[in-house]
Short mmCIF file of C-alpha atoms in Angstrom, two decimals:
data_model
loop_
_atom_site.label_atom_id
_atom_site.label_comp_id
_atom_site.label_asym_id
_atom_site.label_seq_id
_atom_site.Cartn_x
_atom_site.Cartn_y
_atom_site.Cartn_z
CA UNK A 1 -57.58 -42.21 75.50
CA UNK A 2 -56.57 -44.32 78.55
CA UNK A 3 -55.92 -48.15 78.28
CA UNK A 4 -58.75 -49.91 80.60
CA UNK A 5 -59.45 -53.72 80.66
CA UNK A 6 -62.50 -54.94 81.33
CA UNK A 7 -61.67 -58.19 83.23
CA UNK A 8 -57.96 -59.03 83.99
CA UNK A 9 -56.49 -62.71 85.45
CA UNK A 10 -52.90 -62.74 86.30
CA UNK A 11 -50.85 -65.41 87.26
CA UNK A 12 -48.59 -63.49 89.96
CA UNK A 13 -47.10 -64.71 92.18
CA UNK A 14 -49.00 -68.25 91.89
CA UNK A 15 -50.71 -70.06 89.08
CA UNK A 16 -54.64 -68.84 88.97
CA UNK A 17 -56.88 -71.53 88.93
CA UNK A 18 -61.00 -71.96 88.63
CA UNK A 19 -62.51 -75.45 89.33
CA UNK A 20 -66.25 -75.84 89.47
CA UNK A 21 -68.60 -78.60 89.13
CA UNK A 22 -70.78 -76.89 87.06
CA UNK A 23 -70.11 -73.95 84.83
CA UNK A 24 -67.75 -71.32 84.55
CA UNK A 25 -68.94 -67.95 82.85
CA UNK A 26 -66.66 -64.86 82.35
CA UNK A 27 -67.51 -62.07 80.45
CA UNK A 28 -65.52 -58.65 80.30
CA UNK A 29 -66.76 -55.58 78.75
CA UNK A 30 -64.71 -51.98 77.47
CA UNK A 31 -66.63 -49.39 77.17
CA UNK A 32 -66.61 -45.68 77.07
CA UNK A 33 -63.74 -43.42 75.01
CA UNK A 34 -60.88 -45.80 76.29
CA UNK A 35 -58.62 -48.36 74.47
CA UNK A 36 -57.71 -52.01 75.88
CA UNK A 37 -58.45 -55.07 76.41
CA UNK A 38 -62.60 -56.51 77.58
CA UNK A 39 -61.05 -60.15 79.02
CA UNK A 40 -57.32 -59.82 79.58
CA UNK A 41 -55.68 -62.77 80.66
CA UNK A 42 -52.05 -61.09 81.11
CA UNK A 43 -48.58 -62.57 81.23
CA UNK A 44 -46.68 -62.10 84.93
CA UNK A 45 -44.59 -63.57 86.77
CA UNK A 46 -41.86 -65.99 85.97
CA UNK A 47 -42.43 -70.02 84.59
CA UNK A 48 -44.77 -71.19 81.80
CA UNK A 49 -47.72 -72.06 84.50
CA UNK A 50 -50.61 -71.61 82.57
CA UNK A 51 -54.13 -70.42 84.01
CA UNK A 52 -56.24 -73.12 84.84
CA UNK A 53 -59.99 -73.76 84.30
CA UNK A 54 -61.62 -77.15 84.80
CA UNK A 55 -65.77 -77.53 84.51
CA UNK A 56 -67.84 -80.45 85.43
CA UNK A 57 -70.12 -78.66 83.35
CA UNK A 58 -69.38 -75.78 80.19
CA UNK A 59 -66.60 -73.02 80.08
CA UNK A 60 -67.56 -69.55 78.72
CA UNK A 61 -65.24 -66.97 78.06
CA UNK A 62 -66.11 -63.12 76.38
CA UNK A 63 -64.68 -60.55 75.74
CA UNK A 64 -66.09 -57.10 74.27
CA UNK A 65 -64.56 -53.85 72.95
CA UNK A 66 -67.76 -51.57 72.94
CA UNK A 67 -65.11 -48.41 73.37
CA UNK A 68 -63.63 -46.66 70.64
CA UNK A 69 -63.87 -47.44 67.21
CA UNK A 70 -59.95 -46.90 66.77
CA UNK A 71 -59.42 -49.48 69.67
CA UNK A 72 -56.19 -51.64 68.62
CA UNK A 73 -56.50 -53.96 71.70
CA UNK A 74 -57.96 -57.38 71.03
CA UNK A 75 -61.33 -58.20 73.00
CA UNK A 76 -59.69 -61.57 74.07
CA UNK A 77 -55.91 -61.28 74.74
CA UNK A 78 -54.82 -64.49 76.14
CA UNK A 79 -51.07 -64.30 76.61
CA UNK A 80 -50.45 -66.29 80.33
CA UNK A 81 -51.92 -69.05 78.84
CA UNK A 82 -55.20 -71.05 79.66
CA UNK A 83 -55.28 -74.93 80.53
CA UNK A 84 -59.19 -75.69 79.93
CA UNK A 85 -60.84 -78.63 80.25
CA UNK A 86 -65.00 -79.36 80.74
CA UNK A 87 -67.11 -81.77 80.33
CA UNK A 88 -69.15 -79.32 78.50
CA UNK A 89 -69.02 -76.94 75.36
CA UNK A 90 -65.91 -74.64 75.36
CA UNK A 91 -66.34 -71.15 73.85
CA UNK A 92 -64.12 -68.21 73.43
CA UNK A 93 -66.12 -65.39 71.41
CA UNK A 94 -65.07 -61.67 71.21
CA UNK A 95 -67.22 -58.80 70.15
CA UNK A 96 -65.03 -55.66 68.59
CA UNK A 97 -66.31 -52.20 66.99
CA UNK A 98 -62.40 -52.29 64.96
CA UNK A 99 -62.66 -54.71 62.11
CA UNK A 100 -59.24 -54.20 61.41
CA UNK A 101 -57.59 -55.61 64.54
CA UNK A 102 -57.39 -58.94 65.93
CA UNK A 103 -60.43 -59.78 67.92
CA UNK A 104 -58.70 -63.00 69.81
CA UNK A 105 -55.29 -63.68 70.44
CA UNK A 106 -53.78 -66.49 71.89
CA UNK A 107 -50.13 -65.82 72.02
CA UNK A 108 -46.64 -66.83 73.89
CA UNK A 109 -43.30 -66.20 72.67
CA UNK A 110 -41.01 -69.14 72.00
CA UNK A 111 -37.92 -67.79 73.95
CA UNK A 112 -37.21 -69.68 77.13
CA UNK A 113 -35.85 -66.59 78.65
CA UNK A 114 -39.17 -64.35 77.87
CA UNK A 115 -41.52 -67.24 77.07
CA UNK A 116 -41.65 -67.96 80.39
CA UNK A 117 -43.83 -65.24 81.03
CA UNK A 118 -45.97 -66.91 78.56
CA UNK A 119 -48.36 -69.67 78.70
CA UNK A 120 -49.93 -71.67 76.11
CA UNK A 121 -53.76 -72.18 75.42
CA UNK A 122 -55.47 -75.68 74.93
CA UNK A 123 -59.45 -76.18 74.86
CA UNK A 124 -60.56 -79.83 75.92
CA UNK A 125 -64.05 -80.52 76.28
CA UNK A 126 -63.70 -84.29 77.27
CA UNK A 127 -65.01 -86.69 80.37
CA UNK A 128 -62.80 -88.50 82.67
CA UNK A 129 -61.89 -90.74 80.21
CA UNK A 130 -60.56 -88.59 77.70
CA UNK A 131 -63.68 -88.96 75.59
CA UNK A 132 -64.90 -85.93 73.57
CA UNK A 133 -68.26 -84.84 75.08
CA UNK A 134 -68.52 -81.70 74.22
CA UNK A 135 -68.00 -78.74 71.65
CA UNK A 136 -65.83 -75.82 71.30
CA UNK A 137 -66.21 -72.40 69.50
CA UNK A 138 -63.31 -70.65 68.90
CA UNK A 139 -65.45 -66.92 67.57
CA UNK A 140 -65.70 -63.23 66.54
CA UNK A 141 -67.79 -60.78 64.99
CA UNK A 142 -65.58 -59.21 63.07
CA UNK A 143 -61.49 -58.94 62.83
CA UNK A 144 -59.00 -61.65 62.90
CA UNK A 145 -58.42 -64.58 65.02
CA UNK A 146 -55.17 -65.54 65.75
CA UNK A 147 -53.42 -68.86 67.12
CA UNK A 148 -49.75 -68.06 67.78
CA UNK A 149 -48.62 -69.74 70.79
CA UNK A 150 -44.76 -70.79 70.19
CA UNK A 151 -43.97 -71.72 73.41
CA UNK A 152 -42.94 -75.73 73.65
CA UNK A 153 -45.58 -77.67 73.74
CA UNK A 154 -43.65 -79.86 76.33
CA UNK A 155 -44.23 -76.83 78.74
CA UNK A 156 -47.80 -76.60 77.92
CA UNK A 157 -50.14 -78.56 76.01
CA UNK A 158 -51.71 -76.49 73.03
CA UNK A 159 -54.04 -79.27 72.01
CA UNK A 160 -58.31 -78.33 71.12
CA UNK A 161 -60.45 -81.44 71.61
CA UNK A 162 -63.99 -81.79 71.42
CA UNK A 163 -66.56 -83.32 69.66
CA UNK A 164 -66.99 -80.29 66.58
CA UNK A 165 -64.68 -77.58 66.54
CA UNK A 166 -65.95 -74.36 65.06
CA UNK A 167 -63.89 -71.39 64.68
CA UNK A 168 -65.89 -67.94 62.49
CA UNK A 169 -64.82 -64.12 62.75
CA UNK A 170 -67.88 -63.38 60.96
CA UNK A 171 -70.16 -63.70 63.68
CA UNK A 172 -72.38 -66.17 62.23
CA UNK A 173 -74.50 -68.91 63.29
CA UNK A 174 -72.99 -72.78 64.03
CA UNK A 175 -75.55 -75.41 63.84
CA UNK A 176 -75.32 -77.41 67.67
CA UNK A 177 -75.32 -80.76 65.32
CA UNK A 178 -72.34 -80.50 63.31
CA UNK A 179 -71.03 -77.28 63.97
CA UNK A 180 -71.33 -76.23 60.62
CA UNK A 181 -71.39 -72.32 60.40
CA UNK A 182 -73.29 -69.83 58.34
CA UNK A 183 -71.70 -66.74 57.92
CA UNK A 184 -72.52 -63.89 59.28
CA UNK A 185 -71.41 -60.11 57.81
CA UNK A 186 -67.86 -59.99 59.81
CA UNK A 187 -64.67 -59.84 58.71
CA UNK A 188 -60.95 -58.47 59.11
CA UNK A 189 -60.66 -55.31 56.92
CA UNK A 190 -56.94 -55.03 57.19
CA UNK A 191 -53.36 -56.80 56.41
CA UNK A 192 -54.80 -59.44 59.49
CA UNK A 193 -56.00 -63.16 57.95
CA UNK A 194 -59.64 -63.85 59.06
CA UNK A 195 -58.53 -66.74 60.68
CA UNK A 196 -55.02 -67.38 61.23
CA UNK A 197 -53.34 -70.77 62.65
CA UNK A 198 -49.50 -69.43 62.73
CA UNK A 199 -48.48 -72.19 65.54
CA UNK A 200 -48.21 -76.32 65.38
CA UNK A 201 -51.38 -76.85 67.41
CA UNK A 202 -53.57 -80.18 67.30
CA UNK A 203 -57.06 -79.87 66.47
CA UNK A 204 -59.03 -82.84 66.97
CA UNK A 205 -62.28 -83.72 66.40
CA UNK A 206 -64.60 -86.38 67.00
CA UNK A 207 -66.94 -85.35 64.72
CA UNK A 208 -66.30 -82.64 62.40
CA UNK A 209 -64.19 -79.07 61.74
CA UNK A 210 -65.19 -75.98 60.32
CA UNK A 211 -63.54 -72.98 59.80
CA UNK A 212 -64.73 -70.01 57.86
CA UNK A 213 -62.54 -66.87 57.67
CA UNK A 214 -63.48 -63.90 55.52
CA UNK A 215 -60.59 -61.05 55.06
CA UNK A 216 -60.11 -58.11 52.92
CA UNK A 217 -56.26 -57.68 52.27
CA UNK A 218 -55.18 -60.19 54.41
CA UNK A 219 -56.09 -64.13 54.02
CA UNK A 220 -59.81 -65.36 54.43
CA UNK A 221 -57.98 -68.74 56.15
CA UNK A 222 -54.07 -68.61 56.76
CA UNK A 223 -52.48 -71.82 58.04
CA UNK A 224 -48.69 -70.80 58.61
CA UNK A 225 -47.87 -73.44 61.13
CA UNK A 226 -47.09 -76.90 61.53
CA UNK A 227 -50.80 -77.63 62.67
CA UNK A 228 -52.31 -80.60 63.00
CA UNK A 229 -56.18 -81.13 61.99
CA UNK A 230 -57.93 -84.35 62.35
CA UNK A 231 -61.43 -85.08 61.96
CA UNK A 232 -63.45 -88.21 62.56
CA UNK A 233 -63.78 -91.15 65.06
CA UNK A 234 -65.51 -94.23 64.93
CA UNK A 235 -69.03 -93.45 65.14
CA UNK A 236 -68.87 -90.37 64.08
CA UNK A 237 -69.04 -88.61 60.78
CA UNK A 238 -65.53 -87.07 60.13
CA UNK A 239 -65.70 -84.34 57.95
CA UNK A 240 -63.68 -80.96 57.33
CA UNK A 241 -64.76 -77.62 55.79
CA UNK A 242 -62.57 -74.48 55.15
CA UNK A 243 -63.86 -71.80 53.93
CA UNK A 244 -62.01 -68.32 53.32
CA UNK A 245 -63.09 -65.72 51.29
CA UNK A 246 -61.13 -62.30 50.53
CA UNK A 247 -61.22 -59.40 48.22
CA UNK A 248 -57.65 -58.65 47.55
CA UNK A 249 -55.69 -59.23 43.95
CA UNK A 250 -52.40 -60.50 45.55
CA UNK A 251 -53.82 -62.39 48.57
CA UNK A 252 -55.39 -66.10 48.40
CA UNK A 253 -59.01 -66.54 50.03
CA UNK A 254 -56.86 -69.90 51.56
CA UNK A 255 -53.91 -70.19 52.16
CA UNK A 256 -51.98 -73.38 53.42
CA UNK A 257 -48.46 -71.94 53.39
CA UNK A 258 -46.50 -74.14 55.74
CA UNK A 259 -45.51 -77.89 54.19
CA UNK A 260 -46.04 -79.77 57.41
CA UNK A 261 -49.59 -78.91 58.37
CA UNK A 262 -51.33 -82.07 58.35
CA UNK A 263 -55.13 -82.44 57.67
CA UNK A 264 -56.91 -85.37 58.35
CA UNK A 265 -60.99 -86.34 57.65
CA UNK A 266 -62.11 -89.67 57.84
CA UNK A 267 -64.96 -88.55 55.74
CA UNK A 268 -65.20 -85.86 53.51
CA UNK A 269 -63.11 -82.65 53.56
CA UNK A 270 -63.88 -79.19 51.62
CA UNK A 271 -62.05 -76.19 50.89
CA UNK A 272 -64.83 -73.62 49.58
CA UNK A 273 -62.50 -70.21 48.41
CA UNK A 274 -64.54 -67.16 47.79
CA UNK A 275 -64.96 -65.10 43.94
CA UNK A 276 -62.16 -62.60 44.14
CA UNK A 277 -61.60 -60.66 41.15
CA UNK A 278 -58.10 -61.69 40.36
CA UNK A 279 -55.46 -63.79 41.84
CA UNK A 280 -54.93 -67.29 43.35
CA UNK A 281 -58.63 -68.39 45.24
CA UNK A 282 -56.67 -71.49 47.16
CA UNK A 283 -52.78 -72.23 47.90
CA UNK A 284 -52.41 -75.30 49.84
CA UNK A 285 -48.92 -76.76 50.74
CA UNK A 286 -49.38 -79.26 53.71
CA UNK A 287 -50.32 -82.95 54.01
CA UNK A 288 -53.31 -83.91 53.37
CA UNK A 289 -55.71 -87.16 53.98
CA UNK A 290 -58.75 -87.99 53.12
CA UNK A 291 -61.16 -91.00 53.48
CA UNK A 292 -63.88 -90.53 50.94
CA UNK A 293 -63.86 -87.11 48.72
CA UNK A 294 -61.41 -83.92 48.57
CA UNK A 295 -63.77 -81.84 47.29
CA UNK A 296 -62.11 -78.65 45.98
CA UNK A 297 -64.32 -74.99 45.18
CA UNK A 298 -62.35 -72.37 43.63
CA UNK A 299 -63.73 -69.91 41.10
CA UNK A 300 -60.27 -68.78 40.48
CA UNK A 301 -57.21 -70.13 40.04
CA UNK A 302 -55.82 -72.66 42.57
CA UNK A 303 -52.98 -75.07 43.65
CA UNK A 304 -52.53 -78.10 45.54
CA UNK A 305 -48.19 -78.55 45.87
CA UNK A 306 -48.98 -80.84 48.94
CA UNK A 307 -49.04 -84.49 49.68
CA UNK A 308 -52.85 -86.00 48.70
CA UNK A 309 -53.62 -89.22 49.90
CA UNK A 310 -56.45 -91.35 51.03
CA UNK A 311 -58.44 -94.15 49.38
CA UNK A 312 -61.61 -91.88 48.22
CA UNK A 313 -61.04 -89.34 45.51
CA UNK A 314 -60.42 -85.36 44.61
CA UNK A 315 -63.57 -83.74 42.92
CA UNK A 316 -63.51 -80.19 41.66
CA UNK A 317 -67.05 -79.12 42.42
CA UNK A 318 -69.22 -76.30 41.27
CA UNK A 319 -69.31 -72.37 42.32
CA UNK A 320 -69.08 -68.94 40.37
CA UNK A 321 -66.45 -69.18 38.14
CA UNK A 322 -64.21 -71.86 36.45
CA UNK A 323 -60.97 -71.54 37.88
CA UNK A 324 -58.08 -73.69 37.08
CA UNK A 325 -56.87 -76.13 39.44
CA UNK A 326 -53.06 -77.23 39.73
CA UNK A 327 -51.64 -80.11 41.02
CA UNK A 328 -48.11 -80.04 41.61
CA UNK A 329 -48.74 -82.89 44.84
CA UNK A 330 -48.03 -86.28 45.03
CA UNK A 331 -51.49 -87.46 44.18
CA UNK A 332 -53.12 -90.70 44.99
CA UNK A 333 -56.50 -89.52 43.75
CA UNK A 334 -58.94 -90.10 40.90
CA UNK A 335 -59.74 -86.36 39.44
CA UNK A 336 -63.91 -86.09 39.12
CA UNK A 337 -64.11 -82.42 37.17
CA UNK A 338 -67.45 -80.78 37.86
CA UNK A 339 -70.06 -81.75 40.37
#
C-alpha cells in the first residue's frame, strides 16, 4: 500500500505558525487502501522551533486513519513539536481502525544532534494572565496514547495547563464540568500501554485530572517518566482519578514505574485498577500528595513503594474482588479498610 497523510505541517525552512482570534480547527483524514499518517505534523529542518498555534478562542486538532485496518501509522503524529496556547478548550483526538498501534504520538528525541529536528508539545488553555480558562482533551478511540517528548524542556516547554485535563483511548464521553470520563469500548490490543506518560511533563490543573487507559497486554495507565501531576487551585475542587484496566497475567492495569513522578491533588485522588484474572492490579513508585483521601481500588493485588504524604488519609475502597494492598512507602496516612 502507499504511505499518504492526510494533512501535513512542516517547519522547513521557517517555524510554521497559526494565530487567530477566534478558533483554529484542523482535521486530517486517511482513507482508501493506503497506510500513514491523517494529521502529520513532521520533523524538518534544523533547531528545536516548535510549530506554533495561539487562539483567542479554542484549538482543535484530528486526526483519522479510516484506511487500512493493518495501518501502523498513528492518526496524530506530532514529532516537530506544537507550542499551543488558547483561551479556549484544547483538544487533540484521533480516530484509528488498528487498535493495536498508537493512535497519538507526541515524540522528540533527546539528542542535541538529531533532537533538533524535534520539537516538543505543550497544551495551554490560559488568558493573558496565565489563568486557566479553559479545558484540554488529550483522546482516542481506540490504541495507545503516547507522551514521549525527551527533548530539554529548556528548548521547549512541554507543560499542559488548563482548567480539567482529560486524557481516554477508549473513546468515551468527558463530562464539560469536571472532565470526568466514561468509558467508552476502546482500547490498545497490543504490547502498547493505553495511556502512556514516558517523558517528565507537567500537568496542571486547576480543577481536576482524569485519565482512563484500558490495554490488553500492555498497561491500562503507564507512567515511566519523571512527570509531574498537580491538581487543584484555590477555588477549585482538586481532585485526581486514574483509571487503567488490562487483561494480561504479567502486566499491571497501573503502573507508576518511575520513582520521581510526582502527583499532587488538593482534594481527593483515586486510582480505580480493573479485575484482571491474575497478577498485580496497581504498582505505583512515585511521590505522591494528597489533601483529603488516597482512595485506592484494586481487586487484585497491589503496591504502593512510593512516598505518601498529605494531611487527609489512604482508604482502600470497594470493587470486585479483595485484593491485597502493600505498603512498602513512607506513609503519613491513617489506613480506612473498606468503604
Amino acid at each position: 500500500f502507499p504511505v499518504t497523510i492526510g494533512v501535513l505541517i512542516q517547519r522547513f525552512p521557517s517555524t510554521s505558525t497559526f494565530t487567530a482570534s477566534r478558533n483554529i480547527a484542523i482535521t486530517g483524514t486517511l482513507q482508501g487502501a493506503g497506510n500513514g499518517t491523517g494529521l502529520d505534523l513532521r520533523e524538518s529542518g534544523w533547531g528545536s522551533q516548535s510549530i506554533t498555534m495561539n487562539a483567542g478562542g479554542a484549538i482543535t486538532l484530528r486526526g483519522n486513519n479510516r484506511a487500512s485496518t493493518t495501518n501502523p501509522s498513528q492518526a496524530v503524529y506530532i514529532g516537530a513539536g506544537l507550542q499551543a496556547r488558547a483561551v479556549g478548550n484544547i483538544t487533540v483526538q484521533a480516530e484509528t481502525n488498528n487498535a493495536s498501534v498508537n493512535a497519538i504520538s507526541f515524540f522528540s528525541q533527546a539528542t542535541t544532534t538529531n533532537g533538533g529536528l524535534y520539537g516538543n508539545v505543550s497544551l495551554r488553555s490560559i488568558d493573558a494572565n496565565d489563568i486557566a480558562t479553559g479545558d484540554v482533551l488529550i483522546q482516542g478511540n481506540q490504541g495507545g496514547i503516547i507522551f514521549n517528548n525527551q527533548l530539554p524542556s529548556d528548548l521547549r516547554s512541554t507543560d499542559i495547563i488548563a482548567r480539567n485535563i482529560s486524557i481516554d483511548n477508549t473513546g468515551g464521553t468527558v463530562n464539560a464540568v469536571d472532565g470526568v470520563i466514561t468509558p467508552g469500548l476502546g482500547a490498545s490490543t497490543s504490547g502498547n500501554a493505553g495511556i502512556q506518560i514516558a517523558d517528565g511533563r507537567s500537568f496542571t490543573a486547576a480543577n481536576n485530572i482524569n485519565i482512563y487507559g484500558v490495554g490488553t497486554s500492555g498497561h491500562g495507565v503507564h507512567i515511566s517518566g519523571a512527570a509531574n501531576l498537580n491538581a487543584g487551585s484555590p477555588g477549585y475542587t482538586g481532585n485526581f482519578n486514574i483509571t487503567g484496566v488490562n487483561t494480561a497475567t504479567s502486566v499491571a492495569s497501573i503502573n507508576i514505574s518511575n520513582v520521581a513522578a510526582s502527583l499532587s491533588a488538593q482534594n481527593f485522588a483515586r486510582f480505580t485498577s480493573g479485575v484482571k484474572a491474575s497478577g498485580n492490579s496497581l504498582n505505583v513508585a512515585g511521590l505522591i500528595h494528597v489533601g483529603a483521601e488516597l482512595q485506592i481500588e484494586n481487586p487484585n493485588a497491589a503496591t504502593i513503594s512510593g512516598v505518601i504524604s498529605g494531611p487527609g488519609l489512604l482508604r482502600k475502597v470497594g470493587g470486585t474482588g479483595a485484593g491485597t494492598l502493600t505498603l512498602t512507602a513512607t506513609n503519613t496516612y491513617g489506613i480506612v479498610t473498606g468503604k
